[in-house]
PDB file of C-alpha atoms in Angstrom:
ATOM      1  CA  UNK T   1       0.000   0.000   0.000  1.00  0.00           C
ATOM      2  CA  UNK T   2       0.855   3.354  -0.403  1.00  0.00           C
ATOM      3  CA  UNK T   3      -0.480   6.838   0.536  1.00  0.00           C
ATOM      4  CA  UNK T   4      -1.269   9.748  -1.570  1.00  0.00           C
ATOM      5  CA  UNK T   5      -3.235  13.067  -0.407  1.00  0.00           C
ATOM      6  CA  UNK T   6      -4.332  11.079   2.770  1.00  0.00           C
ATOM      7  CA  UNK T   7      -5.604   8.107   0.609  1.00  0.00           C
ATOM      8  CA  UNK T   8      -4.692   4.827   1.169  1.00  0.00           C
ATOM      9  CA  UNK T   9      -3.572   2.727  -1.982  1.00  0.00           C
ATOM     10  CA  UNK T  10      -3.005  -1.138  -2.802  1.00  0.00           C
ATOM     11  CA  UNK T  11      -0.523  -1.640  -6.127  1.00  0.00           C
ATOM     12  CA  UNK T  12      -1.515  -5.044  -7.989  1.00  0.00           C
ATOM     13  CA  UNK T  13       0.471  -6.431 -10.874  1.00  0.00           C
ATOM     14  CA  UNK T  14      -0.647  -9.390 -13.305  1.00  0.00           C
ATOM     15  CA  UNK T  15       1.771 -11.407 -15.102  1.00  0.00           C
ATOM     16  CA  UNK T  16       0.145 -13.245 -18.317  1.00  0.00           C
ATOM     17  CA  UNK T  17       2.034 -15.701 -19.441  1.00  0.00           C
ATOM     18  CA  UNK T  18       2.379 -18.071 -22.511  1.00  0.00           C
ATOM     19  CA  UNK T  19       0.564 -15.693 -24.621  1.00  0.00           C
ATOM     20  CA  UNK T  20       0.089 -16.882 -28.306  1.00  0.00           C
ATOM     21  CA  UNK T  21       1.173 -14.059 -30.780  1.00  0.00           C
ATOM     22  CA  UNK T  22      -1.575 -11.224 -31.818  1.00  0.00           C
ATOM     23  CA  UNK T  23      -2.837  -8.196 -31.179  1.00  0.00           C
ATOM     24  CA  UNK T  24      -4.770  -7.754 -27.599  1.00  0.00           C
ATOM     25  CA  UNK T  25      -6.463  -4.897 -25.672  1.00  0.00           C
ATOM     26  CA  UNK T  26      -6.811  -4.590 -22.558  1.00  0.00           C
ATOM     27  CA  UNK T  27      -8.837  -2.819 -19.748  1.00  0.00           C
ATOM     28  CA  UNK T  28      -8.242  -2.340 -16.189  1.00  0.00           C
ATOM     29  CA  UNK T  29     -11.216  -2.132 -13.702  1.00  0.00           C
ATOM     30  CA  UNK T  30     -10.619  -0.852 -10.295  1.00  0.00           C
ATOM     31  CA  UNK T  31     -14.230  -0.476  -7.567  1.00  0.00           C
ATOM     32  CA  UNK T  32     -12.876   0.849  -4.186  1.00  0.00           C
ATOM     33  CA  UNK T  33     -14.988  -0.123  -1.043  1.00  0.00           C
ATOM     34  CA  UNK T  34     -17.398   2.011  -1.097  1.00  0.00           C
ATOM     35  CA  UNK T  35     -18.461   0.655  -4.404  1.00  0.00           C
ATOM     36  CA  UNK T  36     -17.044   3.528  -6.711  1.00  0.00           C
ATOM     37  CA  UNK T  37     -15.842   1.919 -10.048  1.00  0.00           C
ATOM     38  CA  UNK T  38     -13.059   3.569 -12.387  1.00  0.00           C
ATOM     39  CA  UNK T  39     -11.716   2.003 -15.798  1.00  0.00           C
ATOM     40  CA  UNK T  40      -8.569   3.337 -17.604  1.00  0.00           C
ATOM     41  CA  UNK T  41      -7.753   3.648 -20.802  1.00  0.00           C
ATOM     42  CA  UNK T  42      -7.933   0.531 -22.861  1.00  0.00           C
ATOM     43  CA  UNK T  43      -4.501  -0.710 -23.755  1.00  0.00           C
ATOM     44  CA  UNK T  44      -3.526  -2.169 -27.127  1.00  0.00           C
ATOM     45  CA  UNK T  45      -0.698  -4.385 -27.589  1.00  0.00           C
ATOM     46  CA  UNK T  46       0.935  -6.247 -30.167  1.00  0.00           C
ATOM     47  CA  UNK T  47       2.624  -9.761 -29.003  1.00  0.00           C
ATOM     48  CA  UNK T  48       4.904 -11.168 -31.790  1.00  0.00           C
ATOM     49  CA  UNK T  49       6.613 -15.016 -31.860  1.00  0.00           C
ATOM     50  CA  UNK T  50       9.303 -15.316 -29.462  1.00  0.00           C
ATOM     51  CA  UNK T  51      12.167 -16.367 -31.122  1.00  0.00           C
ATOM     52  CA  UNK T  52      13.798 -19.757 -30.185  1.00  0.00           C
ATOM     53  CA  UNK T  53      17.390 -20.223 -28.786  1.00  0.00           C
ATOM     54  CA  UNK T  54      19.624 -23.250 -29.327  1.00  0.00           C
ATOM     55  CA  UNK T  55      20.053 -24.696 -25.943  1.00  0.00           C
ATOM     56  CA  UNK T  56      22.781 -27.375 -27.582  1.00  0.00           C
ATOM     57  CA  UNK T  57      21.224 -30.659 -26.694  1.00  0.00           C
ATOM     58  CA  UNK T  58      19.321 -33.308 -28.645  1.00  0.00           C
ATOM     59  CA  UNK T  59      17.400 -36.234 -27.423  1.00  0.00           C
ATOM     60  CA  UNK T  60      18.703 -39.907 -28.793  1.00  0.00           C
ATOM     61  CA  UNK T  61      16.341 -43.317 -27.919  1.00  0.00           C
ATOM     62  CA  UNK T  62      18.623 -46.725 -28.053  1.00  0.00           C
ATOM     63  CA  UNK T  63      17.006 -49.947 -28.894  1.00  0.00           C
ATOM     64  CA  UNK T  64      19.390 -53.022 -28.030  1.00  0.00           C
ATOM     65  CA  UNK T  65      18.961 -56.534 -29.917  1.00  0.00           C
ATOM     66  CA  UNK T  66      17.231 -55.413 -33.277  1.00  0.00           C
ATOM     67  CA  UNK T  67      17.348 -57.830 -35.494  1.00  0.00           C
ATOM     68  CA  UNK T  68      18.331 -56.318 -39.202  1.00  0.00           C
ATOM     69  CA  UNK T  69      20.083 -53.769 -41.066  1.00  0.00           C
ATOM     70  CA  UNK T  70      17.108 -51.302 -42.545  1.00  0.00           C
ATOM     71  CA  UNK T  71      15.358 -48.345 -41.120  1.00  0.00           C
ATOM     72  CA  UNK T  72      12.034 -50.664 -41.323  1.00  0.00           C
ATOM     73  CA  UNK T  73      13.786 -52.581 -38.664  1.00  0.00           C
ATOM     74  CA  UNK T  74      13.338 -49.824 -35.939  1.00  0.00           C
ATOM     75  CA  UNK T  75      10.674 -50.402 -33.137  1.00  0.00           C
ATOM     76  CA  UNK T  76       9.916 -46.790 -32.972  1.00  0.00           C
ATOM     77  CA  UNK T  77       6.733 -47.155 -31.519  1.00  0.00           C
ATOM     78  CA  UNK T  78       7.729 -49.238 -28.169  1.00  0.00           C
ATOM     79  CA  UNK T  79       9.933 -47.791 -24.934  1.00  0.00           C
ATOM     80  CA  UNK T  80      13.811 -47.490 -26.109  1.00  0.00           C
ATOM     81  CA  UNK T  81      16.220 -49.558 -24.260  1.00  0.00           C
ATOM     82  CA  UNK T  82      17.224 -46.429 -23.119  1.00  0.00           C
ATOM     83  CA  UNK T  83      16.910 -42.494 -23.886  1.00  0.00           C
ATOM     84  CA  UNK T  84      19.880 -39.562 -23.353  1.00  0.00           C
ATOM     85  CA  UNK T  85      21.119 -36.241 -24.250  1.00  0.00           C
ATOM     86  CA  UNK T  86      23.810 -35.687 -26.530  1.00  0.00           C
ATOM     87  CA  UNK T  87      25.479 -32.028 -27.791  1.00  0.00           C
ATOM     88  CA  UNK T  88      26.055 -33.158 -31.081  1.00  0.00           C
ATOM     89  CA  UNK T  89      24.094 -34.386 -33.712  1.00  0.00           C
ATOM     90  CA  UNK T  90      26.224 -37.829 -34.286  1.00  0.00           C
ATOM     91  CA  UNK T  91      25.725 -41.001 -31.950  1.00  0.00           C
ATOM     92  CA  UNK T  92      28.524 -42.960 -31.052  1.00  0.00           C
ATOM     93  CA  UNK T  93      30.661 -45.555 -33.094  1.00  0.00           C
ATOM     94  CA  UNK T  94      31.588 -49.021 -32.771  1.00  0.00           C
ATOM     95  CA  UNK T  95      29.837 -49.734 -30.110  1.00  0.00           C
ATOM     96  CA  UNK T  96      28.086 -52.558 -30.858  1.00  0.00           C
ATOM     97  CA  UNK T  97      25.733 -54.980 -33.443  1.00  0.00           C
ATOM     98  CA  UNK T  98      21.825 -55.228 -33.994  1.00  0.00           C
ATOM     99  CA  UNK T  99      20.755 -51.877 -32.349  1.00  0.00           C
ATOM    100  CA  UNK T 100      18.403 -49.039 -33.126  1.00  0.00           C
ATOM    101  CA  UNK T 101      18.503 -45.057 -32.433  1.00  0.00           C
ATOM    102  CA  UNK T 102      16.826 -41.925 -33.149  1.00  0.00           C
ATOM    103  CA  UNK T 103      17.917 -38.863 -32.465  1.00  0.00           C
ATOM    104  CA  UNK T 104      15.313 -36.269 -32.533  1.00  0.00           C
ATOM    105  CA  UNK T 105      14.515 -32.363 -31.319  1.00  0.00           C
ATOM    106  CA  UNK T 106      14.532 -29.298 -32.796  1.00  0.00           C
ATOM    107  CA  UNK T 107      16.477 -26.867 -34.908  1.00  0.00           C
ATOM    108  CA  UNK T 108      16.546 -23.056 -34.311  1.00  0.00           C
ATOM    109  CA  UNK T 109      17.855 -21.339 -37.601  1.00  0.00           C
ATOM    110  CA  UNK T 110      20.331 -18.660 -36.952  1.00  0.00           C
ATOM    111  CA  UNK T 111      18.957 -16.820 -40.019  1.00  0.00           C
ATOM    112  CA  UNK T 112      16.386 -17.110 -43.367  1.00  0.00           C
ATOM    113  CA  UNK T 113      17.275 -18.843 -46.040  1.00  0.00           C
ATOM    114  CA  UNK T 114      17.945 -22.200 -47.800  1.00  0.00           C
ATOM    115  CA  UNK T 115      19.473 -24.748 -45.894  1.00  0.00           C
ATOM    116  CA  UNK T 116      21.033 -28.207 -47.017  1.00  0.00           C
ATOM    117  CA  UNK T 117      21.026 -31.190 -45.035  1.00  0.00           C
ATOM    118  CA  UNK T 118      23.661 -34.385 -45.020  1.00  0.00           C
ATOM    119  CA  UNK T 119      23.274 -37.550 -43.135  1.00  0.00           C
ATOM    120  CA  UNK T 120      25.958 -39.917 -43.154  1.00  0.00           C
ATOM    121  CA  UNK T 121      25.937 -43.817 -41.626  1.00  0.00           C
ATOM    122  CA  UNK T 122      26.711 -47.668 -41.118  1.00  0.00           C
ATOM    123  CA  UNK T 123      24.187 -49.145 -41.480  1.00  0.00           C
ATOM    124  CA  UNK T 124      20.901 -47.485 -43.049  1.00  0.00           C
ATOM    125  CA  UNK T 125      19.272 -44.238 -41.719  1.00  0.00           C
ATOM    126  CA  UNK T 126      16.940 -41.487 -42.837  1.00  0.00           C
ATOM    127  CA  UNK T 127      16.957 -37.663 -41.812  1.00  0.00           C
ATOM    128  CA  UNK T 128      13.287 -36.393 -41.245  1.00  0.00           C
ATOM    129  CA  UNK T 129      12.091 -32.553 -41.176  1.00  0.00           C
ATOM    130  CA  UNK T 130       9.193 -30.761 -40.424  1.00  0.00           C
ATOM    131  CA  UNK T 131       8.917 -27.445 -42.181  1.00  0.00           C
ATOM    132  CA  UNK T 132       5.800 -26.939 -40.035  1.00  0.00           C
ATOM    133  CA  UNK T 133       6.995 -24.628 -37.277  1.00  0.00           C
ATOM    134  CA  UNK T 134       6.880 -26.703 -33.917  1.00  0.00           C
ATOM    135  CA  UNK T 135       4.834 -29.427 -35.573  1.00  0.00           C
ATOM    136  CA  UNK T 136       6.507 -33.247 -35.493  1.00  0.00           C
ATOM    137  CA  UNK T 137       2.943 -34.575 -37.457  1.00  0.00           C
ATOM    138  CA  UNK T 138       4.574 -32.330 -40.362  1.00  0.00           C
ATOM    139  CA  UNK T 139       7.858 -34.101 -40.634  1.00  0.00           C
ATOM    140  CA  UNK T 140       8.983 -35.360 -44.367  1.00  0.00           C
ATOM    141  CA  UNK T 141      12.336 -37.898 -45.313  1.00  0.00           C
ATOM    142  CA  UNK T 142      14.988 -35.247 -46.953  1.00  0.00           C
ATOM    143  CA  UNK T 143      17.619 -37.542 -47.432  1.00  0.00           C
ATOM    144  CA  UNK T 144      18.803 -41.109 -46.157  1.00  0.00           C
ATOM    145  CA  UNK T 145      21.372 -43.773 -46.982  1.00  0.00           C
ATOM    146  CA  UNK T 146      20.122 -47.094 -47.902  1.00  0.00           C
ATOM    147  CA  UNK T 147      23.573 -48.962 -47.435  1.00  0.00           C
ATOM    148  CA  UNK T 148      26.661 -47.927 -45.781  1.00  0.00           C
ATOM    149  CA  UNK T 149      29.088 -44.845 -45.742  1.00  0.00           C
ATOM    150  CA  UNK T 150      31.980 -44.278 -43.685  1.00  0.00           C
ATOM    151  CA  UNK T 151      32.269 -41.635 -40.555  1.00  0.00           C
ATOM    152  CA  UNK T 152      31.080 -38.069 -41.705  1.00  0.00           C
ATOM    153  CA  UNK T 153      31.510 -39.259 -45.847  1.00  0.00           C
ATOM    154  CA  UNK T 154      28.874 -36.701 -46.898  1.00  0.00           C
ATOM    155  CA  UNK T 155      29.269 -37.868 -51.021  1.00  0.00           C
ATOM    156  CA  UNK T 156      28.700 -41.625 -51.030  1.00  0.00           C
ATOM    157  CA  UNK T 157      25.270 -41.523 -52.565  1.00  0.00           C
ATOM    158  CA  UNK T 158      22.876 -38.755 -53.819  1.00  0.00           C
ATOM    159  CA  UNK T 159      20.393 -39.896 -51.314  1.00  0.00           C
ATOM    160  CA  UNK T 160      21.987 -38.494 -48.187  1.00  0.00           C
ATOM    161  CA  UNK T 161      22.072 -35.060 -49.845  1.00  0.00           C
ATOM    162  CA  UNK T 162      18.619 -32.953 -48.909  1.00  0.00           C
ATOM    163  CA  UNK T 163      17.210 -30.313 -51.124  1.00  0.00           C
ATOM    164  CA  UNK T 164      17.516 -27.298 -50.210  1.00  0.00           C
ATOM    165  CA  UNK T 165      14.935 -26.328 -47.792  1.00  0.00           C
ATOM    166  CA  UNK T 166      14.028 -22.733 -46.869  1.00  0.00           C
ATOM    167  CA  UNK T 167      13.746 -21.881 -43.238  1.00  0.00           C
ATOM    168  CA  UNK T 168      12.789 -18.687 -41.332  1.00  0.00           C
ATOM    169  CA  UNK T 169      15.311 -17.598 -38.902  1.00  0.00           C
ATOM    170  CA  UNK T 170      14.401 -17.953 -34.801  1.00  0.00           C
ATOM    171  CA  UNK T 171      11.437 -20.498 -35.485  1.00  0.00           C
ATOM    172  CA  UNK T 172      11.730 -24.304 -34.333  1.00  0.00           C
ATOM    173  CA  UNK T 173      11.571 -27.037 -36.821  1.00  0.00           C
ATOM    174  CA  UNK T 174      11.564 -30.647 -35.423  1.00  0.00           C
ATOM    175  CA  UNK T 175      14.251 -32.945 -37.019  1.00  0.00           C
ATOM    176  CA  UNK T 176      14.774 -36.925 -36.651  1.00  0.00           C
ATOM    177  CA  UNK T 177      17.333 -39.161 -37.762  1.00  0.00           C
ATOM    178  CA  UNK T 178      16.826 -42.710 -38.021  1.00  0.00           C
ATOM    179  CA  UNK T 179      19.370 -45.522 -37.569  1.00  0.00           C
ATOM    180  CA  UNK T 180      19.562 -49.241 -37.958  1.00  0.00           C
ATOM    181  CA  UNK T 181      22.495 -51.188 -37.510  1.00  0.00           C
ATOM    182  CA  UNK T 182      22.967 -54.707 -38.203  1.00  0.00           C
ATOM    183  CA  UNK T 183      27.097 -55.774 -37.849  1.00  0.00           C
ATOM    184  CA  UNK T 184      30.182 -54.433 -38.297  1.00  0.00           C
ATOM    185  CA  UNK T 185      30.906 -51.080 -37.784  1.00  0.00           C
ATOM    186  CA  UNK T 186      28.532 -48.509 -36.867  1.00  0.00           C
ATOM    187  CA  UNK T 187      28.131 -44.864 -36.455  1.00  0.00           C
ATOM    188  CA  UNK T 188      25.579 -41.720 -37.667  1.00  0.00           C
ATOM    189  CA  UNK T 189      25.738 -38.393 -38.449  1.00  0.00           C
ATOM    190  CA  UNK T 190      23.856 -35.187 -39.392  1.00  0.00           C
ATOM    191  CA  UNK T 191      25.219 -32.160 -40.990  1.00  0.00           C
ATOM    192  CA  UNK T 192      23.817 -28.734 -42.810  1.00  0.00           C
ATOM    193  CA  UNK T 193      25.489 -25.745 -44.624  1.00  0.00           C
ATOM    194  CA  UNK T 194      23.831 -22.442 -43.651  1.00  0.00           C
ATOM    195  CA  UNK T 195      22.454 -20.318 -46.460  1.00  0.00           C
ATOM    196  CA  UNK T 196      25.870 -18.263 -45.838  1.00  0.00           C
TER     197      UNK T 196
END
C-alpha cells in the first residue's frame, strides 16, 4: 500500500504468461470499497513469436537386440532400451551390433534462407524434417542412406544429400534421424550448410 493526499492505496500487478502471438487490448477495472468503479484507458498491444534459442542438446532413444540392417527394422513405436542427451548431432561408433537409435529435437535457424542437409551412416538411416513450425505430425524424409558410408563421408550416394529447404530464422523445426544397424561397424551423423 501506499499513501497519496491522505488516501490509502493497494498496487496489484498481473503477469500473463504463454501468450500466443496477436494483437490484444486490454482494460483495467478498479471499484474501491465504497463501491465507486473507475476504468482506464484501454490498452492495445501487439505480441509477436518469441524467437527460439539453441540450448545445444538433442534427445537420442537406443534400442538393443534389433534384429536387421534397414530403417524398417526400428521399433519406434515401443519404450527405447534407453533415452539420453547428446550435444552433437552424431551417436557414437563401434559400439556394438543389432541396435536401433533416433535422435530427434529441434532446430533453431540462426537466419532465413535455404538450408542443405547431409546424413551420413553404417548401417541405413533417414533424416526427417518438419517445415511446419513446432509441428513433429509435419515431418517429411529429406535424405537417407540405404547402405553404408563411412564416418562423416557426406558424397557416397545422392540420397543423403537434402534439397535445399528454406527456413525462417528464430522459429523451431523438429528434425529426426533414423538408424539401424545390423554388424560391423557402426556410427551416424547429421550435418547442414547455412544459407551463408
Amino acid at each position: 500500500p501506499y499513501t497519496s493526499e491522505g488516501a490509502l492505496y493497494d498496487l496489484y500487478d498481473f503477469q500473463w504468461e504463454n501468450i500466443q502471438p496477436g494483437t490484444y487490448t486490454l482494460t483495467a477495472t478498479a471499484t474501491d470499497n465504497s463501491g465507486g468503479v473507475g476504468t482506464a484507458a484501454p490498452v492495445t498491444f501487439t505480441v509477436t513469436g518469441v524467437a527460439c534459442t539453441a540450448t545445444g542438446f538433442i534427445t537420442r532413444d537406443y534400442w538393443a537386440n534389433v534384429a536387421g540392417d534397414r530403417v524398417s527394422d526400428i521399433p519406434a513405436q515401443s519404450t527405447p532400451t534407453s533415452t539420453s542427451e547428446i550435444n552433437v548431432f552424431e551417436g557414437p561408433s563401434n559400439i556394438g551390433t543389432n541396435y536401433a537409435s533416433r535422435i530427434r529435437g529441434y532446430i533453431c535457424p540462426p537466419m532465413t534462407g535455404d538450408y542443405t542437409f547431409w546424413i551420413a551412416s553404417n548401417d541405413h538411416s533417414e533424416l526427417w524434417l518438419s517445415t511446419v513450425e513446432n509441428d513433429p505430425s509435419g515431418k517429411t524424409r529429406i535424405a537417407y542412406v540405404a547402405g553404408a558410408t563411412g564416418p562423416r563421408e557426406w558424397g557416397r550416394f545422392a540420397t543423403q544429400r537434402s534439397a535445399p529447404v528454406t527456413l525462417v530464422q528464430g522459429k523451431r523445426y523438429y528434425i529426426e534421424a533414423l538408424h539401424k544397424q545390423g554388424a560391423g561397424t557402426d556410427h551416424i551423423a547429421v550435418g547442414w550448410m547455412l544459407p551463408n
